[in-house]
Amino acid sequence: MRKIIILLIFFTSTSFLLAKETRPLKIVATATIMADMTKNIVGDQSVVHCIVPAGADPHVYDPTPADAKLIADADLIIQNGLTFEGWLSELISNSGTKAKVITLTEGVDVIGSLDYTNSNDPHAWMNAANALVYIKNIKDALVEINPKNEEVYNFNYGVYKQQIEQLDNYILKEIQKIPENRRILITSHDAFQYYGKKYGIRLEAIQGTSTEAEAQTSDIIRLTKTIKENNIPAVFIESTINPKLLKGLAKENDIVVGGELFADSLGDEESEAATYLDMLRYNTDVIVAALSREVAVPVSTSSEEAPSSPYLTWGLLGLLLIGGFFFVFRQINN
Ligand SMILES: [Zn+2]
């Protein structure tokens, strides 16, 4: 009987340990960029949930009851910080969660907000070198709450770190291709300050560092002046922000919308900015292509067909007629 009891205790304790070992962590990230970085380090060990969906604006997000449940059940909550997710602290306190909360911008060289005194710009991920701080914070937190997987986390971290470093070099090199006087980026909101500071491109935006601020007429006047003075060939819209103001600005100045940039959210899975690495690479390619353009062409959106020239149509008709004439002529002569 004693043997049976000992065996029973042994099996119960081992199965408990096994269960504890294999239970995947519940990780919740606030926005797509932080979620993607975390997935790269976690690998397929655990599922990473994301609160703000791709394409939505994390500055002004309105949490749902499902989000509160996610937060309540989480083991680890990952936020950007610097008031990027102004809605999160209330969500955390209401949920009564016991999860560890980490702030990825901790340790980043922060840039102050241009619009609000005593406030910082949250878009630190736009400088790939800062992403190295982000992923180290993620890796350290994962190792702390799940030390058994330390080796996996360290390995994934090493691979991802190298990819981010390569991307950082790529952006530095690419921006150099834009003529120096045209290295001015005109966008919807000030999400590109970190990007501009690191890679040598001046930033001019319609709105401030948060999308909550209203654009002023004075902003439009200031941007028009910048476009004219520097012969800027393009402005850029952002995936999470209404493009109306920027499209108007482009039309008024007879320049193009250089493309859609991703700043506060990744694109969906089919987009060219489905991951953090792809997002920065894609943005850079769009910016370099549009600002390197020699001649400014009139505004047209990608969905609109380019109007065909009437000369081209008449020219083709003429060629057809002449060809037909020669064909008939040869038939008659034969
Ligand atoms: Zn933003």
mmCIF file of C-alpha atoms and ligand atoms in Angstrom:
data_model
loop_
_atom_site.group_PDB
_atom_site.id
_atom_site.type_symbol
_atom_site.label_atom_id
_atom_site.label_comp_id
_atom_site.label_asym_id
_atom_site.label_seq_id
_atom_site.Cartn_x
_atom_site.Cartn_y
_atom_site.Cartn_z
ATOM 1 C CA MET A 1 0.000 0.000 0.000
ATOM 2 C CA ARG A 2 2.812 2.432 0.905
ATOM 3 C CA LYS A 3 4.445 1.720 -2.461
ATOM 4 C CA ILE A 4 1.234 2.542 -4.286
ATOM 5 C CA ILE A 5 0.867 5.828 -2.404
ATOM 6 C CA ILE A 6 4.498 6.780 -3.155
ATOM 7 C CA LEU A 7 4.033 5.910 -6.829
ATOM 8 C CA LEU A 8 0.791 7.897 -6.905
ATOM 9 C CA ILE A 9 2.502 10.959 -5.395
ATOM 10 C CA PHE A 10 5.349 10.552 -7.890
ATOM 11 C CA PHE A 11 3.050 10.420 -10.928
ATOM 12 C CA THR A 12 0.852 13.268 -9.775
ATOM 13 C CA SER A 13 3.827 15.530 -9.170
ATOM 14 C CA THR A 14 5.496 14.709 -12.506
ATOM 15 C CA SER A 15 2.321 15.215 -14.478
ATOM 16 C CA PHE A 16 1.849 18.545 -12.691
ATOM 17 C CA LEU A 17 5.397 19.560 -13.651
ATOM 18 C CA LEU A 18 4.870 18.476 -17.245
ATOM 19 C CA ALA A 19 1.635 20.426 -17.439
ATOM 20 C CA LYS A 20 3.370 23.476 -16.067
ATOM 21 C CA GLU A 21 6.191 23.074 -18.556
ATOM 22 C CA THR A 22 4.040 22.690 -21.643
ATOM 23 C CA ARG A 23 1.367 25.268 -20.849
ATOM 24 C CA PRO A 24 1.886 28.003 -23.447
ATOM 25 C CA LEU A 25 2.226 31.523 -22.121
ATOM 26 C CA LYS A 26 -0.619 33.946 -22.720
ATOM 27 C CA ILE A 27 1.064 36.974 -24.194
ATOM 28 C CA VAL A 28 -0.861 40.115 -25.105
ATOM 29 C CA ALA A 29 0.707 42.953 -27.097
ATOM 30 C CA THR A 30 -1.066 46.274 -27.533
ATOM 31 C CA ALA A 31 -0.407 46.851 -31.239
ATOM 32 C CA THR A 32 0.695 44.934 -34.353
ATOM 33 C CA ILE A 33 4.314 46.150 -34.372
ATOM 34 C CA MET A 34 4.956 45.021 -30.786
ATOM 35 C CA ALA A 35 3.076 41.759 -31.401
ATOM 36 C CA ASP A 36 5.181 40.935 -34.463
ATOM 37 C CA MET A 37 8.465 41.619 -32.650
ATOM 38 C CA THR A 38 7.311 39.363 -29.811
ATOM 39 C CA LYS A 39 6.307 36.546 -32.200
ATOM 40 C CA ASN A 40 9.814 36.583 -33.636
ATOM 41 C CA ILE A 41 11.317 35.868 -30.223
ATOM 42 C CA VAL A 42 8.659 33.534 -28.839
ATOM 43 C CA GLY A 43 8.712 31.427 -32.003
ATOM 44 C CA ASP A 44 5.930 28.845 -32.041
ATOM 45 C CA GLN A 45 6.172 28.261 -28.290
ATOM 46 C CA SER A 46 3.214 30.509 -27.438
ATOM 47 C CA VAL A 47 0.451 32.484 -29.102
ATOM 48 C CA VAL A 48 0.817 36.249 -29.106
ATOM 49 C CA HIS A 49 -2.476 38.143 -29.011
ATOM 50 C CA CYS A 50 -2.748 41.674 -30.325
ATOM 51 C CA ILE A 51 -5.320 44.185 -29.057
ATOM 52 C CA VAL A 52 -5.439 46.852 -31.790
ATOM 53 C CA PRO A 53 -5.983 45.111 -35.163
ATOM 54 C CA ALA A 54 -3.895 45.798 -38.277
ATOM 55 C CA GLY A 55 -4.912 49.041 -39.963
ATOM 56 C CA ALA A 56 -6.540 50.554 -36.869
ATOM 57 C CA ASP A 57 -5.107 53.587 -35.064
ATOM 58 C CA PRO A 58 -3.617 52.664 -31.645
ATOM 59 C CA HIS A 59 -3.547 56.330 -30.500
ATOM 60 C CA VAL A 60 -7.336 56.495 -30.331
ATOM 61 C CA TYR A 61 -8.367 52.884 -29.780
ATOM 62 C CA ASP A 62 -11.539 52.023 -27.882
ATOM 63 C CA PRO A 63 -11.062 48.692 -26.001
ATOM 64 C CA THR A 64 -13.774 46.014 -26.162
ATOM 65 C CA PRO A 65 -14.960 43.547 -23.472
ATOM 66 C CA ALA A 66 -12.995 40.839 -25.329
ATOM 67 C CA ASP A 67 -9.826 42.925 -24.829
ATOM 68 C CA ALA A 68 -10.541 43.149 -21.091
ATOM 69 C CA LYS A 69 -10.813 39.338 -20.975
ATOM 70 C CA LEU A 70 -7.502 38.936 -22.862
ATOM 71 C CA ILE A 71 -5.781 41.275 -20.403
ATOM 72 C CA ALA A 72 -7.341 39.536 -17.383
ATOM 73 C CA ASP A 73 -6.044 36.105 -18.482
ATOM 74 C CA ALA A 74 -2.605 37.226 -19.668
ATOM 75 C CA ASP A 75 0.779 36.150 -18.292
ATOM 76 C CA LEU A 76 2.622 38.964 -20.000
ATOM 77 C CA ILE A 77 1.390 42.321 -21.363
ATOM 78 C CA ILE A 78 3.613 44.161 -23.830
ATOM 79 C CA GLN A 79 3.199 47.862 -24.513
ATOM 80 C CA ASN A 80 5.190 50.499 -26.393
ATOM 81 C CA GLY A 81 4.737 53.158 -23.721
ATOM 82 C CA LEU A 82 5.331 56.940 -24.022
ATOM 83 C CA THR A 83 1.524 57.400 -24.062
ATOM 84 C CA PHE A 84 1.152 55.536 -27.375
ATOM 85 C CA GLU A 85 -1.572 53.432 -25.733
ATOM 86 C CA GLY A 86 -3.342 56.004 -23.558
ATOM 87 C CA TRP A 87 -6.255 53.552 -23.061
ATOM 88 C CA LEU A 88 -4.181 50.697 -21.594
ATOM 89 C CA SER A 89 -3.732 51.642 -17.926
ATOM 90 C CA GLU A 90 -7.493 51.838 -17.357
ATOM 91 C CA LEU A 91 -7.971 48.507 -19.118
ATOM 92 C CA ILE A 92 -5.325 46.916 -16.892
ATOM 93 C CA SER A 93 -6.711 48.304 -13.640
ATOM 94 C CA ASN A 94 -10.297 47.343 -14.536
ATOM 95 C CA SER A 95 -9.318 43.785 -15.474
ATOM 96 C CA GLY A 96 -7.577 43.008 -12.188
ATOM 97 C CA THR A 97 -4.875 41.154 -14.106
ATOM 98 C CA LYS A 98 -1.813 39.756 -12.337
ATOM 99 C CA ALA A 99 0.237 39.767 -15.531
ATOM 100 C CA LYS A 100 3.686 41.266 -15.805
ATOM 101 C CA VAL A 101 3.537 44.480 -17.864
ATOM 102 C CA ILE A 102 6.599 45.532 -19.839
ATOM 103 C CA THR A 103 7.297 48.786 -21.684
ATOM 104 C CA LEU A 104 9.392 48.300 -24.798
ATOM 105 C CA THR A 105 10.657 51.892 -25.022
ATOM 106 C CA GLU A 106 12.441 51.527 -21.677
ATOM 107 C CA GLY A 107 16.118 52.233 -22.381
ATOM 108 C CA VAL A 108 15.464 53.984 -25.702
ATOM 109 C CA ASP A 109 16.956 57.417 -26.377
ATOM 110 C CA VAL A 110 13.663 59.295 -26.380
ATOM 111 C CA ILE A 111 12.795 62.310 -28.561
ATOM 112 C CA GLY A 112 10.529 64.982 -27.077
ATOM 113 C CA SER A 113 7.156 65.683 -28.654
ATOM 114 C CA LEU A 114 7.120 68.694 -30.968
ATOM 115 C CA ASP A 115 3.607 69.628 -29.908
ATOM 116 C CA TYR A 116 3.291 68.946 -26.211
ATOM 117 C CA THR A 117 5.747 70.137 -23.580
ATOM 118 C CA ASN A 118 6.775 67.481 -21.020
ATOM 119 C CA SER A 119 5.656 64.792 -23.424
ATOM 120 C CA ASN A 120 7.663 62.371 -25.545
ATOM 121 C CA ASP A 121 7.263 61.095 -29.067
ATOM 122 C CA PRO A 122 6.134 57.441 -28.846
ATOM 123 C CA HIS A 123 7.174 56.322 -32.378
ATOM 124 C CA ALA A 124 10.631 55.064 -31.346
ATOM 125 C CA TRP A 125 10.319 51.847 -33.423
ATOM 126 C CA MET A 126 10.703 53.896 -36.607
ATOM 127 C CA ASN A 127 14.462 53.866 -35.944
ATOM 128 C CA ALA A 128 15.560 50.250 -36.417
ATOM 129 C CA ALA A 129 18.374 50.725 -33.888
ATOM 130 C CA ASN A 130 15.705 51.382 -31.231
ATOM 131 C CA ALA A 131 14.020 48.115 -32.174
ATOM 132 C CA LEU A 132 17.123 46.393 -30.799
ATOM 133 C CA VAL A 133 16.197 47.835 -27.388
ATOM 134 C CA TYR A 134 12.587 46.700 -27.882
ATOM 135 C CA ILE A 135 13.516 43.092 -28.656
ATOM 136 C CA LYS A 136 16.003 42.893 -25.778
ATOM 137 C CA ASN A 137 13.236 44.010 -23.400
ATOM 138 C CA ILE A 138 10.953 41.320 -24.850
ATOM 139 C CA LYS A 139 13.595 38.592 -24.604
ATOM 140 C CA ASP A 140 14.537 39.498 -20.998
ATOM 141 C CA ALA A 141 10.892 39.451 -19.893
ATOM 142 C CA LEU A 142 10.256 36.078 -21.541
ATOM 143 C CA VAL A 143 13.346 34.554 -19.940
ATOM 144 C CA GLU A 144 12.241 35.908 -16.573
ATOM 145 C CA ILE A 145 8.758 34.421 -16.664
ATOM 146 C CA ASN A 146 9.675 31.223 -18.498
ATOM 147 C CA PRO A 147 13.370 30.438 -17.837
ATOM 148 C CA LYS A 148 12.949 26.884 -19.148
ATOM 149 C CA ASN A 149 12.778 28.277 -22.683
ATOM 150 C CA GLU A 150 15.763 30.563 -22.278
ATOM 151 C CA GLU A 151 17.794 28.841 -24.991
ATOM 152 C CA VAL A 152 15.025 29.141 -27.580
ATOM 153 C CA TYR A 153 14.417 32.801 -26.743
ATOM 154 C CA ASN A 154 18.142 33.588 -26.903
ATOM 155 C CA PHE A 155 18.533 31.838 -30.245
ATOM 156 C CA ASN A 156 15.515 33.578 -31.825
ATOM 157 C CA TYR A 157 16.663 36.892 -30.368
ATOM 158 C CA GLY A 158 20.098 36.478 -31.965
ATOM 159 C CA VAL A 159 18.662 35.734 -35.416
ATOM 160 C CA TYR A 160 16.152 38.599 -35.256
ATOM 161 C CA LYS A 161 18.772 41.053 -33.941
ATOM 162 C CA GLN A 162 20.925 40.355 -36.983
ATOM 163 C CA GLN A 163 17.991 40.936 -39.353
ATOM 164 C CA ILE A 164 17.191 44.262 -37.694
ATOM 165 C CA GLU A 165 20.831 45.372 -37.898
ATOM 166 C CA GLN A 166 20.876 44.544 -41.616
ATOM 167 C CA LEU A 167 17.680 46.526 -42.114
ATOM 168 C CA ASP A 168 19.171 49.509 -40.255
ATOM 169 C CA ASN A 169 22.164 49.524 -42.645
ATOM 170 C CA TYR A 170 19.879 49.108 -45.647
ATOM 171 C CA ILE A 171 17.807 52.190 -44.734
ATOM 172 C CA LEU A 172 20.914 54.332 -44.094
ATOM 173 C CA LYS A 173 22.291 53.388 -47.500
ATOM 174 C CA GLU A 174 18.997 53.817 -49.397
ATOM 175 C CA ILE A 175 18.152 57.296 -48.083
ATOM 176 C CA GLN A 176 21.523 58.498 -49.433
ATOM 177 C CA LYS A 177 20.146 57.914 -52.950
ATOM 178 C CA ILE A 178 17.717 60.849 -52.579
ATOM 179 C CA PRO A 179 19.227 64.182 -53.707
ATOM 180 C CA GLU A 180 20.228 65.965 -50.501
ATOM 181 C CA ASN A 181 17.960 69.022 -50.897
ATOM 182 C CA ARG A 182 14.927 66.754 -51.358
ATOM 183 C CA ARG A 183 15.365 64.688 -48.212
ATOM 184 C CA ILE A 184 12.169 66.106 -46.754
ATOM 185 C CA LEU A 185 9.340 63.804 -45.764
ATOM 186 C CA ILE A 186 5.839 65.302 -45.752
ATOM 187 C CA THR A 187 3.294 63.011 -44.055
ATOM 188 C CA SER A 188 0.030 62.989 -42.103
ATOM 189 C CA HIS A 189 1.386 62.988 -38.538
ATOM 190 C CA ASP A 190 4.759 63.244 -36.820
ATOM 191 C CA ALA A 191 5.398 59.491 -36.685
ATOM 192 C CA PHE A 192 8.676 59.747 -38.582
ATOM 193 C CA GLN A 193 10.792 61.905 -36.238
ATOM 194 C CA TYR A 194 12.910 58.955 -35.073
ATOM 195 C CA TYR A 195 13.234 57.722 -38.646
ATOM 196 C CA GLY A 196 14.252 61.151 -39.916
ATOM 197 C CA LYS A 197 16.750 61.800 -37.144
ATOM 198 C CA LYS A 198 18.475 58.444 -37.616
ATOM 199 C CA TYR A 199 18.496 58.232 -41.408
ATOM 200 C CA GLY A 200 18.987 61.893 -42.289
ATOM 201 C CA ILE A 201 15.650 63.034 -43.639
ATOM 202 C CA ARG A 202 13.791 66.149 -42.466
ATOM 203 C CA LEU A 203 10.245 65.638 -41.329
ATOM 204 C CA GLU A 204 7.272 67.916 -41.971
ATOM 205 C CA ALA A 205 3.816 66.748 -40.942
ATOM 206 C CA ILE A 206 0.263 68.050 -41.037
ATOM 207 C CA GLN A 207 -0.607 66.765 -37.558
ATOM 208 C CA GLY A 208 1.446 66.382 -34.384
ATOM 209 C CA THR A 209 2.833 63.247 -32.731
ATOM 210 C CA SER A 210 -0.654 62.006 -31.910
ATOM 211 C CA THR A 211 -3.391 61.641 -34.493
ATOM 212 C CA GLU A 212 -5.819 63.213 -32.005
ATOM 213 C CA ALA A 213 -4.627 66.745 -32.765
ATOM 214 C CA GLU A 214 -6.507 68.709 -35.440
ATOM 215 C CA ALA A 215 -4.640 70.026 -38.455
ATOM 216 C CA GLN A 216 -4.540 73.817 -38.720
ATOM 217 C CA THR A 217 -4.652 76.082 -41.778
ATOM 218 C CA SER A 218 -1.246 77.385 -40.695
ATOM 219 C CA ASP A 219 0.130 73.836 -41.117
ATOM 220 C CA ILE A 220 -1.058 73.736 -44.730
ATOM 221 C CA ILE A 221 0.503 77.145 -45.439
ATOM 222 C CA ARG A 222 3.791 76.047 -43.855
ATOM 223 C CA LEU A 223 3.884 72.822 -45.895
ATOM 224 C CA THR A 224 3.022 74.578 -49.164
ATOM 225 C CA LYS A 225 5.965 76.913 -48.554
ATOM 226 C CA THR A 226 8.307 73.947 -47.902
ATOM 227 C CA ILE A 227 7.164 72.180 -51.092
ATOM 228 C CA LYS A 228 7.693 75.282 -53.262
ATOM 229 C CA GLU A 229 11.031 76.289 -51.733
ATOM 230 C CA ASN A 230 12.602 72.839 -51.986
ATOM 231 C CA ASN A 231 10.955 71.607 -55.175
ATOM 232 C CA ILE A 232 9.590 68.567 -53.316
ATOM 233 C CA PRO A 233 8.132 66.058 -55.810
ATOM 234 C CA ALA A 234 5.889 64.042 -53.455
ATOM 235 C CA VAL A 235 3.973 63.836 -50.186
ATOM 236 C CA PHE A 236 3.013 60.602 -48.401
ATOM 237 C CA ILE A 237 -0.232 59.346 -46.894
ATOM 238 C CA GLU A 238 -0.389 56.942 -43.926
ATOM 239 C CA SER A 239 -2.268 53.673 -43.723
ATOM 240 C CA THR A 240 -4.112 54.481 -40.479
ATOM 241 C CA ILE A 241 -5.009 58.117 -41.233
ATOM 242 C CA ASN A 242 -7.571 59.751 -43.543
ATOM 243 C CA PRO A 243 -5.577 60.923 -46.604
ATOM 244 C CA LYS A 244 -7.905 63.806 -47.550
ATOM 245 C CA LEU A 245 -5.714 66.680 -46.314
ATOM 246 C CA LEU A 246 -2.536 65.348 -47.905
ATOM 247 C CA LYS A 247 -4.222 64.566 -51.203
ATOM 248 C CA GLY A 248 -5.526 68.142 -51.246
ATOM 249 C CA LEU A 249 -2.061 69.495 -50.495
ATOM 250 C CA ALA A 250 -0.563 67.435 -53.339
ATOM 251 C CA LYS A 251 -3.231 68.549 -55.809
ATOM 252 C CA GLU A 252 -2.863 72.206 -54.872
ATOM 253 C CA ASN A 253 0.888 72.062 -55.436
ATOM 254 C CA ASP A 254 0.648 69.898 -58.550
ATOM 255 C CA ILE A 255 2.823 67.139 -57.077
ATOM 256 C CA VAL A 256 2.203 63.431 -56.483
ATOM 257 C CA VAL A 257 1.171 61.336 -53.531
ATOM 258 C CA GLY A 258 4.346 59.249 -53.377
ATOM 259 C CA GLY A 259 2.613 56.308 -51.750
ATOM 260 C CA GLU A 260 1.098 54.996 -48.554
ATOM 261 C CA LEU A 261 3.428 54.642 -45.573
ATOM 262 C CA PHE A 262 2.928 52.467 -42.504
ATOM 263 C CA ALA A 263 3.741 53.997 -39.139
ATOM 264 C CA ASP A 264 1.409 53.098 -36.257
ATOM 265 C CA SER A 265 0.259 49.732 -37.566
ATOM 266 C CA LEU A 266 1.494 46.957 -39.816
ATOM 267 C CA GLY A 267 -0.523 46.178 -42.929
ATOM 268 C CA ASP A 268 -2.671 43.050 -43.146
ATOM 269 C CA GLU A 269 -1.134 39.691 -44.079
ATOM 270 C CA GLU A 270 -1.464 40.265 -47.830
ATOM 271 C CA SER A 271 0.161 43.693 -47.697
ATOM 272 C CA GLU A 272 3.803 44.502 -48.322
ATOM 273 C CA ALA A 273 4.137 45.635 -44.712
ATOM 274 C CA ALA A 274 2.881 42.575 -42.862
ATOM 275 C CA THR A 275 5.891 42.419 -40.525
ATOM 276 C CA TYR A 276 7.986 45.030 -38.744
ATOM 277 C CA LEU A 277 11.004 44.304 -40.973
ATOM 278 C CA ASP A 278 8.874 44.504 -44.129
ATOM 279 C CA MET A 279 7.200 47.697 -42.941
ATOM 280 C CA LEU A 280 10.428 49.680 -42.544
ATOM 281 C CA ARG A 281 11.861 48.271 -45.775
ATOM 282 C CA TYR A 282 8.665 49.030 -47.694
ATOM 283 C CA ASN A 283 8.413 52.590 -46.306
ATOM 284 C CA THR A 284 12.032 53.241 -47.252
ATOM 285 C CA ASP A 285 11.583 51.929 -50.801
ATOM 286 C CA VAL A 286 8.453 54.064 -51.312
ATOM 287 C CA ILE A 287 10.134 57.201 -49.921
ATOM 288 C CA VAL A 288 13.343 56.765 -51.934
ATOM 289 C CA ALA A 289 11.489 56.055 -55.197
ATOM 290 C CA ALA A 290 9.162 59.066 -54.878
ATOM 291 C CA LEU A 291 11.684 61.652 -53.666
ATOM 292 C CA SER A 292 14.351 60.626 -56.195
ATOM 293 C CA ARG A 293 11.976 61.248 -59.079
ATOM 294 C CA GLU A 294 13.370 63.931 -61.373
ATOM 295 C CA VAL A 295 10.212 65.528 -62.746
ATOM 296 C CA ALA A 296 7.031 66.086 -60.778
ATOM 297 C CA VAL A 297 3.993 64.599 -62.541
ATOM 298 C CA PRO A 298 0.330 65.530 -61.898
ATOM 299 C CA VAL A 299 -1.564 63.907 -59.029
ATOM 300 C CA SER A 300 -3.289 60.616 -59.700
ATOM 301 C CA THR A 301 -4.250 57.860 -57.313
ATOM 302 C CA SER A 302 -3.171 54.311 -58.037
ATOM 303 C CA SER A 303 -6.791 53.156 -58.510
ATOM 304 C CA GLU A 304 -7.386 55.668 -61.316
ATOM 305 C CA GLU A 305 -6.439 54.659 -64.849
ATOM 306 C CA ALA A 306 -4.027 57.039 -66.530
ATOM 307 C CA PRO A 307 -6.021 58.931 -69.198
ATOM 308 C CA SER A 308 -4.789 57.867 -72.642
ATOM 309 C CA SER A 309 -3.622 60.596 -74.953
ATOM 310 C CA PRO A 310 -5.974 61.387 -77.925
ATOM 311 C CA TYR A 311 -2.873 61.659 -80.181
ATOM 312 C CA LEU A 312 -1.966 58.067 -79.348
ATOM 313 C CA THR A 313 -5.471 56.810 -80.224
ATOM 314 C CA TRP A 314 -5.581 58.678 -83.558
ATOM 315 C CA GLY A 315 -2.018 57.605 -84.358
ATOM 316 C CA LEU A 316 -2.887 53.935 -83.857
ATOM 317 C CA LEU A 317 -6.061 54.276 -85.971
ATOM 318 C CA GLY A 318 -4.028 55.912 -88.733
ATOM 319 C CA LEU A 319 -1.473 53.083 -88.699
ATOM 320 C CA LEU A 320 -4.272 50.519 -88.916
ATOM 321 C CA LEU A 321 -5.824 52.308 -91.912
ATOM 322 C CA ILE A 322 -2.500 52.547 -93.750
ATOM 323 C CA GLY A 323 -1.767 48.864 -93.015
ATOM 324 C CA GLY A 324 -5.250 47.885 -94.275
ATOM 325 C CA PHE A 325 -4.797 49.972 -97.410
ATOM 326 C CA PHE A 326 -1.488 48.242 -98.285
ATOM 327 C CA PHE A 327 -3.021 44.825 -97.622
ATOM 328 C CA VAL A 328 -5.937 45.492 -100.000
ATOM 329 C CA PHE A 329 -3.571 47.020 -102.557
ATOM 330 C CA ARG A 330 -1.372 43.871 -102.567
ATOM 331 C CA GLN A 331 -4.415 41.584 -102.823
ATOM 332 C CA ILE A 332 -5.659 43.511 -105.911
ATOM 333 C CA ASN A 333 -2.219 43.413 -107.583
ATOM 334 C CA ASN A 334 -1.914 39.640 -107.015
HETATM 335 ZN ZN ZN B 1 1.383 57.762 -34.371
#
